Amino acid sequence: MIPRLDAQKIAAREAETLELLRVAAEDSGFLTVFNTAITPARMRFVLAAYGAFFDQPEAEKRVVDMAATGSNRGWGAPQSEQVDPQANPDYKQVFDCGFEVPGSDLSVYAPNLWPARPEGFHEVIGAYYRDALAVAMDLLRGIAEAIGEERGFFDDKFARPMALLRGNYYPPRPDWAGDRDFGIAAHTDYGCLTLLGTDGVPGLEVLTRGDDWLAVEAQPGEFIINFGEMLEIWTKGRVRATPHRVRGSAQERISVPLFFNPGFETNVAPMGSGEIVRAGDHLSRRFNETYLHLQKG
């Protein structure tokens, strides 16, 4: 079961809701939330902006091709990522933007690469990015309290978040696709918390503890939440990172995940271990393993 929780009740620290949140974090690693500050109408507007970008000719998108950069900023062409080395590169397209730190030489804080068209894309997606960060932070405060930490435990660690907002475009499953071809192959997310908005088209599947693939859906304005490897390590396994995938169907699909991660220098080693694992090192290593344009040789 994937719990469905009211974001306002999480923020209000309702005991029953926090207990369900704890169970979701520790057991399935997935939940859905509704009643956030982002309305269904706002989410549809954002999805439409991504749709208009992906609908452009390839030559237009190539102007902001992340393959020409040393970072994950801009457009990623089909088969430019490979999350599972046992599968073929993913057949989806993406558009990435993130937290900018002027003057930083770190790729996770690189300048964003915005297209000139569609008109207003930068403004629509930039505003959504800022608001989605606030929603994710509120949820992370609830997670902290649900697992027995201080509610504000994570606050200072996300002052300069390595937060990546992505638009995913999954075309109808190609005729040539075989058993090793996916919109995105089975993987666990790399960071802490993922806030996923979707257009409501089915596609996401989660691997249960019983080793079955379970479909998870949410309409625009409701969000799918899951947790990544970094948070699992950081919390000594109290929060679970769960494998998931998108196989694809006869319908095209757009999803908008915000990968919410702490600042580069944050120590995400198991709490109380005395070890040091920098969040940025973990994330950079995983990006380099995934993005084909960042791989050496």
Tab-separated table of C-alpha atoms in Angstrom:
chain	number	residue	atom	x	y	z
A	1	MET	CA	0.000	0.000	0.000
A	2	ILE	CA	1.166	3.517	-0.858
A	3	PRO	CA	-0.241	5.934	1.783
A	4	ARG	CA	-2.060	9.099	0.629
A	5	LEU	CA	-1.525	11.970	3.079
A	6	ASP	CA	-2.744	15.536	3.504
A	7	ALA	CA	0.206	17.967	3.377
A	8	GLN	CA	-1.634	20.403	5.646
A	9	LYS	CA	-1.946	17.740	8.333
A	10	ILE	CA	1.773	16.990	8.048
A	11	ALA	CA	2.513	20.689	8.529
A	12	ALA	CA	0.088	20.818	11.474
A	13	ARG	CA	1.979	17.902	13.071
A	14	GLU	CA	-1.124	15.745	13.431
A	15	ALA	CA	-0.014	12.631	15.296
A	16	GLU	CA	-1.912	10.084	13.188
A	17	THR	CA	-0.619	11.582	9.928
A	18	LEU	CA	2.984	11.670	11.191
A	19	GLU	CA	2.710	8.015	12.160
A	20	LEU	CA	1.513	7.130	8.655
A	21	LEU	CA	4.384	9.190	7.283
A	22	ARG	CA	6.851	7.246	9.411
A	23	VAL	CA	5.464	3.930	8.183
A	24	ALA	CA	5.659	5.096	4.565
A	25	ALA	CA	9.262	6.248	4.976
A	26	GLU	CA	10.363	3.042	6.664
A	27	ASP	CA	8.313	0.494	4.693
A	28	SER	CA	7.328	1.352	1.118
A	29	GLY	CA	9.610	4.354	0.645
A	30	PHE	CA	6.748	5.952	-1.329
A	31	LEU	CA	3.642	7.993	-0.553
A	32	THR	CA	1.393	10.532	-2.227
A	33	VAL	CA	0.461	13.935	-0.809
A	34	PHE	CA	-2.309	16.367	-1.649
A	35	ASN	CA	-3.385	19.798	-0.408
A	36	THR	CA	0.012	21.445	-0.915
A	37	ALA	CA	0.532	25.091	-1.883
A	38	ILE	CA	0.716	24.015	-5.548
A	39	THR	CA	-2.791	23.746	-7.000
A	40	PRO	CA	-3.932	21.381	-9.763
A	41	ALA	CA	-4.354	24.363	-12.117
A	42	ARG	CA	-0.804	25.535	-11.406
A	43	MET	CA	0.592	22.047	-12.040
A	44	ARG	CA	-1.257	21.766	-15.356
A	45	PHE	CA	0.222	25.135	-16.373
A	46	VAL	CA	3.726	23.866	-15.598
A	47	LEU	CA	3.132	20.595	-17.456
A	48	ALA	CA	1.898	22.562	-20.470
A	49	ALA	CA	5.090	24.652	-20.465
A	50	TYR	CA	7.241	21.522	-20.524
A	51	GLY	CA	5.021	20.026	-23.210
A	52	ALA	CA	5.479	23.103	-25.398
A	53	PHE	CA	9.257	22.889	-24.991
A	54	PHE	CA	9.482	19.188	-25.838
A	55	ASP	CA	7.157	19.662	-28.820
A	56	GLN	CA	9.700	21.918	-30.561
A	57	PRO	CA	11.921	20.724	-33.402
A	58	GLU	CA	15.090	19.012	-32.256
A	59	ALA	CA	17.217	21.848	-33.649
A	60	GLU	CA	15.562	24.276	-31.200
A	61	LYS	CA	16.243	21.990	-28.258
A	62	ARG	CA	19.841	21.398	-29.336
A	63	VAL	CA	20.541	25.075	-28.598
A	64	VAL	CA	20.333	24.205	-24.883
A	65	ASP	CA	21.739	20.678	-25.125
A	66	MET	CA	23.365	19.663	-21.841
A	67	ALA	CA	25.739	17.420	-23.782
A	68	ALA	CA	27.712	20.595	-24.579
A	69	THR	CA	28.120	21.369	-20.872
A	70	GLY	CA	29.864	19.756	-17.928
A	71	SER	CA	26.702	19.806	-15.854
A	72	ASN	CA	23.090	18.685	-15.788
A	73	ARG	CA	21.555	21.908	-17.098
A	74	GLY	CA	19.355	22.149	-20.192
A	75	TRP	CA	17.940	19.543	-22.559
A	76	GLY	CA	18.867	15.885	-22.524
A	77	ALA	CA	18.219	14.000	-25.744
A	78	PRO	CA	16.708	10.507	-25.911
A	79	GLN	CA	19.216	7.851	-24.812
A	80	SER	CA	21.481	10.419	-23.113
A	81	GLU	CA	21.106	8.693	-19.723
A	82	GLN	CA	21.609	5.145	-18.523
A	83	VAL	CA	20.428	4.598	-14.945
A	84	ASP	CA	20.794	0.815	-15.138
A	85	PRO	CA	23.980	-0.558	-16.772
A	86	GLN	CA	22.119	-3.810	-17.467
A	87	ALA	CA	19.503	-1.965	-19.548
A	88	ASN	CA	19.786	0.188	-22.654
A	89	PRO	CA	19.980	3.999	-22.321
A	90	ASP	CA	16.611	5.484	-21.377
A	91	TYR	CA	14.479	6.590	-24.337
A	92	LYS	CA	12.958	9.642	-22.620
A	93	GLN	CA	13.890	13.317	-23.122
A	94	VAL	CA	14.556	15.646	-20.164
A	95	PHE	CA	15.006	19.293	-19.294
A	96	ASP	CA	16.998	20.106	-16.138
A	97	CYS	CA	17.466	23.256	-14.096
A	98	GLY	CA	18.803	23.734	-10.604
A	99	PHE	CA	20.102	25.928	-7.813
A	100	GLU	CA	22.588	28.501	-9.043
A	101	VAL	CA	25.534	29.773	-6.986
A	102	PRO	CA	27.239	32.583	-8.931
A	103	GLY	CA	30.988	32.111	-9.107
A	104	SER	CA	30.892	28.479	-7.989
A	105	ASP	CA	32.980	26.036	-10.006
A	106	LEU	CA	30.843	23.107	-8.853
A	107	SER	CA	28.715	21.524	-11.579
A	108	VAL	CA	25.804	21.007	-9.160
A	109	TYR	CA	25.532	24.814	-8.816
A	110	ALA	CA	26.123	25.638	-12.504
A	111	PRO	CA	24.232	28.424	-14.307
A	112	ASN	CA	20.956	27.310	-15.809
A	113	LEU	CA	20.570	27.034	-19.560
A	114	TRP	CA	17.205	28.493	-20.586
A	115	PRO	CA	15.685	28.227	-24.075
A	116	ALA	CA	14.411	31.338	-25.865
A	117	ARG	CA	11.243	29.435	-26.784
A	118	PRO	CA	8.565	28.717	-25.830
A	119	GLU	CA	8.000	32.279	-24.676
A	120	GLY	CA	7.750	32.558	-20.896
A	121	PHE	CA	9.249	29.116	-20.236
A	122	HIS	CA	12.003	30.481	-17.989
A	123	GLU	CA	9.539	32.477	-15.882
A	124	VAL	CA	7.003	29.660	-15.488
A	125	ILE	CA	9.533	26.954	-14.628
A	126	GLY	CA	11.691	29.243	-12.465
A	127	ALA	CA	8.704	30.262	-10.340
A	128	TYR	CA	7.588	26.660	-9.974
A	129	TYR	CA	11.104	25.660	-8.917
A	130	ARG	CA	11.080	28.191	-6.070
A	131	ASP	CA	7.651	27.110	-4.830
A	132	ALA	CA	8.425	23.398	-5.137
A	133	LEU	CA	11.523	23.893	-2.942
A	134	ALA	CA	9.283	25.259	-0.178
A	135	VAL	CA	6.843	22.339	-0.468
A	136	ALA	CA	9.704	19.819	-0.339
A	137	MET	CA	11.222	21.514	2.722
A	138	ASP	CA	7.900	21.373	4.570
A	139	LEU	CA	7.641	17.659	3.818
A	140	LEU	CA	11.214	17.022	4.930
A	141	ARG	CA	10.460	18.692	8.265
A	142	GLY	CA	7.593	16.250	8.669
A	143	ILE	CA	9.902	13.339	7.816
A	144	ALA	CA	12.416	14.480	10.432
A	145	GLU	CA	9.784	14.549	13.147
A	146	ALA	CA	8.216	11.281	11.995
A	147	ILE	CA	11.514	9.387	12.411
A	148	GLY	CA	12.262	10.898	15.812
A	149	GLU	CA	14.574	13.814	14.971
A	150	GLU	CA	14.051	17.500	15.705
A	151	ARG	CA	11.599	19.017	13.208
A	152	GLY	CA	14.204	21.532	12.079
A	153	PHE	CA	17.055	19.004	11.824
A	154	PHE	CA	17.437	19.435	8.057
A	155	ASP	CA	16.791	23.189	7.777
A	156	ASP	CA	20.317	24.615	7.829
A	157	LYS	CA	21.609	21.785	5.664
A	158	PHE	CA	19.380	22.882	2.761
A	159	ALA	CA	20.371	26.574	2.698
A	160	ARG	CA	22.091	26.027	-0.691
A	161	PRO	CA	20.389	22.849	-1.858
A	162	MET	CA	21.656	20.736	-4.714
A	163	ALA	CA	18.049	20.690	-5.852
A	164	LEU	CA	17.440	19.613	-9.435
A	165	LEU	CA	14.117	20.190	-11.179
A	166	ARG	CA	13.495	17.999	-14.183
A	167	GLY	CA	10.848	17.776	-16.839
A	168	ASN	CA	10.605	14.240	-18.256
A	169	TYR	CA	9.000	13.542	-21.616
A	170	TYR	CA	8.165	9.886	-22.216
A	171	PRO	CA	6.980	9.283	-25.789
A	172	PRO	CA	4.636	6.407	-26.563
A	173	ARG	CA	6.665	3.236	-26.073
A	174	PRO	CA	8.666	2.834	-29.314
A	175	ASP	CA	7.948	-0.071	-31.670
A	176	TRP	CA	11.593	-1.114	-31.423
A	177	ALA	CA	11.574	-1.313	-27.606
A	178	GLY	CA	12.509	-4.678	-26.147
A	179	ASP	CA	12.980	-6.171	-22.687
A	180	ARG	CA	15.973	-3.911	-21.968
A	181	ASP	CA	14.320	-0.660	-23.101
A	182	PHE	CA	12.602	1.702	-20.667
A	183	GLY	CA	11.472	5.293	-20.345
A	184	ILE	CA	13.643	5.048	-17.277
A	185	ALA	CA	15.014	1.707	-16.151
A	186	ALA	CA	14.840	0.363	-12.600
A	187	HIS	CA	16.810	2.525	-10.170
A	188	THR	CA	16.774	4.172	-6.785
A	189	ASP	CA	16.997	7.957	-6.612
A	190	TYR	CA	20.389	9.280	-5.601
A	191	GLY	CA	19.561	12.026	-3.127
A	192	CYS	CA	17.144	12.701	-0.284
A	193	LEU	CA	13.539	13.435	-1.227
A	194	THR	CA	11.827	13.480	-4.620
A	195	LEU	CA	8.677	15.556	-5.157
A	196	LEU	CA	7.071	14.226	-8.351
A	197	GLY	CA	4.260	15.956	-10.208
A	198	THR	CA	2.682	14.112	-13.151
A	199	ASP	CA	0.073	14.604	-15.855
A	200	GLY	CA	-1.910	11.637	-14.508
A	201	VAL	CA	-0.906	9.211	-17.270
A	202	PRO	CA	0.085	5.847	-15.746
A	203	GLY	CA	3.649	4.663	-16.064
A	204	LEU	CA	5.522	4.742	-12.767
A	205	GLU	CA	6.035	1.346	-11.119
A	206	VAL	CA	7.488	0.679	-7.665
A	207	LEU	CA	9.202	-2.536	-6.565
A	208	THR	CA	7.466	-3.902	-3.462
A	209	ARG	CA	9.125	-5.890	-0.692
A	210	GLY	CA	7.394	-8.910	-2.220
A	211	ASP	CA	9.376	-8.308	-5.440
A	212	ASP	CA	6.313	-7.239	-7.442
A	213	TRP	CA	5.987	-4.097	-9.564
A	214	LEU	CA	3.179	-1.859	-8.262
A	215	ALA	CA	1.749	1.002	-10.342
A	216	VAL	CA	1.660	4.396	-8.574
A	217	GLU	CA	-0.395	7.241	-10.014
A	218	ALA	CA	-1.309	10.809	-9.064
A	219	GLN	CA	-3.354	13.464	-10.831
A	220	PRO	CA	-1.962	16.980	-11.392
A	221	GLY	CA	-1.814	18.795	-8.052
A	222	GLU	CA	-1.178	15.626	-6.081
A	223	PHE	CA	2.435	14.574	-5.654
A	224	ILE	CA	4.243	11.268	-5.454
A	225	ILE	CA	6.995	11.356	-2.827
A	226	ASN	CA	9.894	8.946	-2.593
A	227	PHE	CA	13.263	8.878	-0.896
A	228	GLY	CA	16.771	8.391	-2.197
A	229	GLU	CA	19.986	6.604	-1.347
A	230	MET	CA	21.484	9.623	0.412
A	231	LEU	CA	18.661	9.857	2.944
A	232	GLU	CA	18.720	6.094	3.503
A	233	ILE	CA	22.441	6.287	4.329
A	234	TRP	CA	22.066	9.455	6.406
A	235	THR	CA	19.259	8.018	8.572
A	236	LYS	CA	20.992	4.648	9.037
A	237	GLY	CA	18.327	2.903	7.015
A	238	ARG	CA	15.331	4.317	8.887
A	239	VAL	CA	14.157	5.872	5.612
A	240	ARG	CA	14.021	3.523	2.640
A	241	ALA	CA	15.123	4.161	-0.942
A	242	THR	CA	12.902	1.994	-3.138
A	243	PRO	CA	13.620	0.879	-6.731
A	244	HIS	CA	11.202	2.160	-9.369
A	245	ARG	CA	10.943	2.409	-13.152
A	246	VAL	CA	8.884	3.674	-16.094
A	247	ARG	CA	8.354	1.102	-18.822
A	248	GLY	CA	6.075	3.248	-20.985
A	249	SER	CA	2.789	2.643	-22.763
A	250	ALA	CA	0.870	3.692	-25.852
A	251	GLN	CA	0.376	7.157	-24.308
A	252	GLU	CA	2.928	9.929	-24.054
A	253	ARG	CA	3.612	11.094	-20.502
A	254	ILE	CA	5.164	14.121	-18.795
A	255	SER	CA	6.408	14.075	-15.230
A	256	VAL	CA	8.159	16.744	-13.176
A	257	PRO	CA	10.398	15.507	-10.360
A	258	LEU	CA	12.178	17.842	-7.972
A	259	PHE	CA	15.213	16.031	-6.571
A	260	PHE	CA	15.684	17.773	-3.218
A	261	ASN	CA	19.176	17.416	-1.816
A	262	PRO	CA	21.270	19.259	0.800
A	263	GLY	CA	24.221	21.574	0.270
A	264	PHE	CA	27.425	20.196	-1.241
A	265	GLU	CA	29.434	20.222	2.006
A	266	THR	CA	26.726	18.587	4.152
A	267	ASN	CA	27.892	15.466	5.956
A	268	VAL	CA	25.415	12.723	5.081
A	269	ALA	CA	27.279	9.864	6.765
A	270	PRO	CA	25.089	7.742	9.074
A	271	MET	CA	23.952	9.900	11.971
A	272	GLY	CA	26.248	9.470	14.979
A	273	SER	CA	28.803	7.382	13.078
A	274	GLY	CA	31.632	9.900	13.277
A	275	GLU	CA	32.310	9.348	9.584
A	276	ILE	CA	32.318	12.028	6.875
A	277	VAL	CA	30.527	11.624	3.550
A	278	ARG	CA	29.999	14.876	1.668
A	279	ALA	CA	26.637	15.097	-0.041
A	280	GLY	CA	28.215	16.636	-3.113
A	281	ASP	CA	30.696	13.812	-3.543
A	282	HIS	CA	27.932	11.203	-3.375
A	283	LEU	CA	25.735	13.073	-5.841
A	284	SER	CA	28.518	13.931	-8.295
A	285	ARG	CA	29.653	10.319	-8.417
A	286	ARG	CA	26.130	9.084	-9.172
A	287	PHE	CA	25.574	11.774	-11.841
A	288	ASN	CA	28.839	10.789	-13.522
A	289	GLU	CA	27.671	7.176	-13.623
A	290	THR	CA	24.327	8.116	-15.205
A	291	TYR	CA	24.757	11.014	-17.633
A	292	LEU	CA	26.532	9.712	-20.699
A	293	HIS	CA	27.980	13.162	-21.528
A	294	LEU	CA	29.765	13.267	-18.138
A	295	GLN	CA	31.450	9.916	-18.552
A	296	LYS	CA	35.154	9.903	-19.313
A	297	GLY	CA	36.808	8.011	-22.130
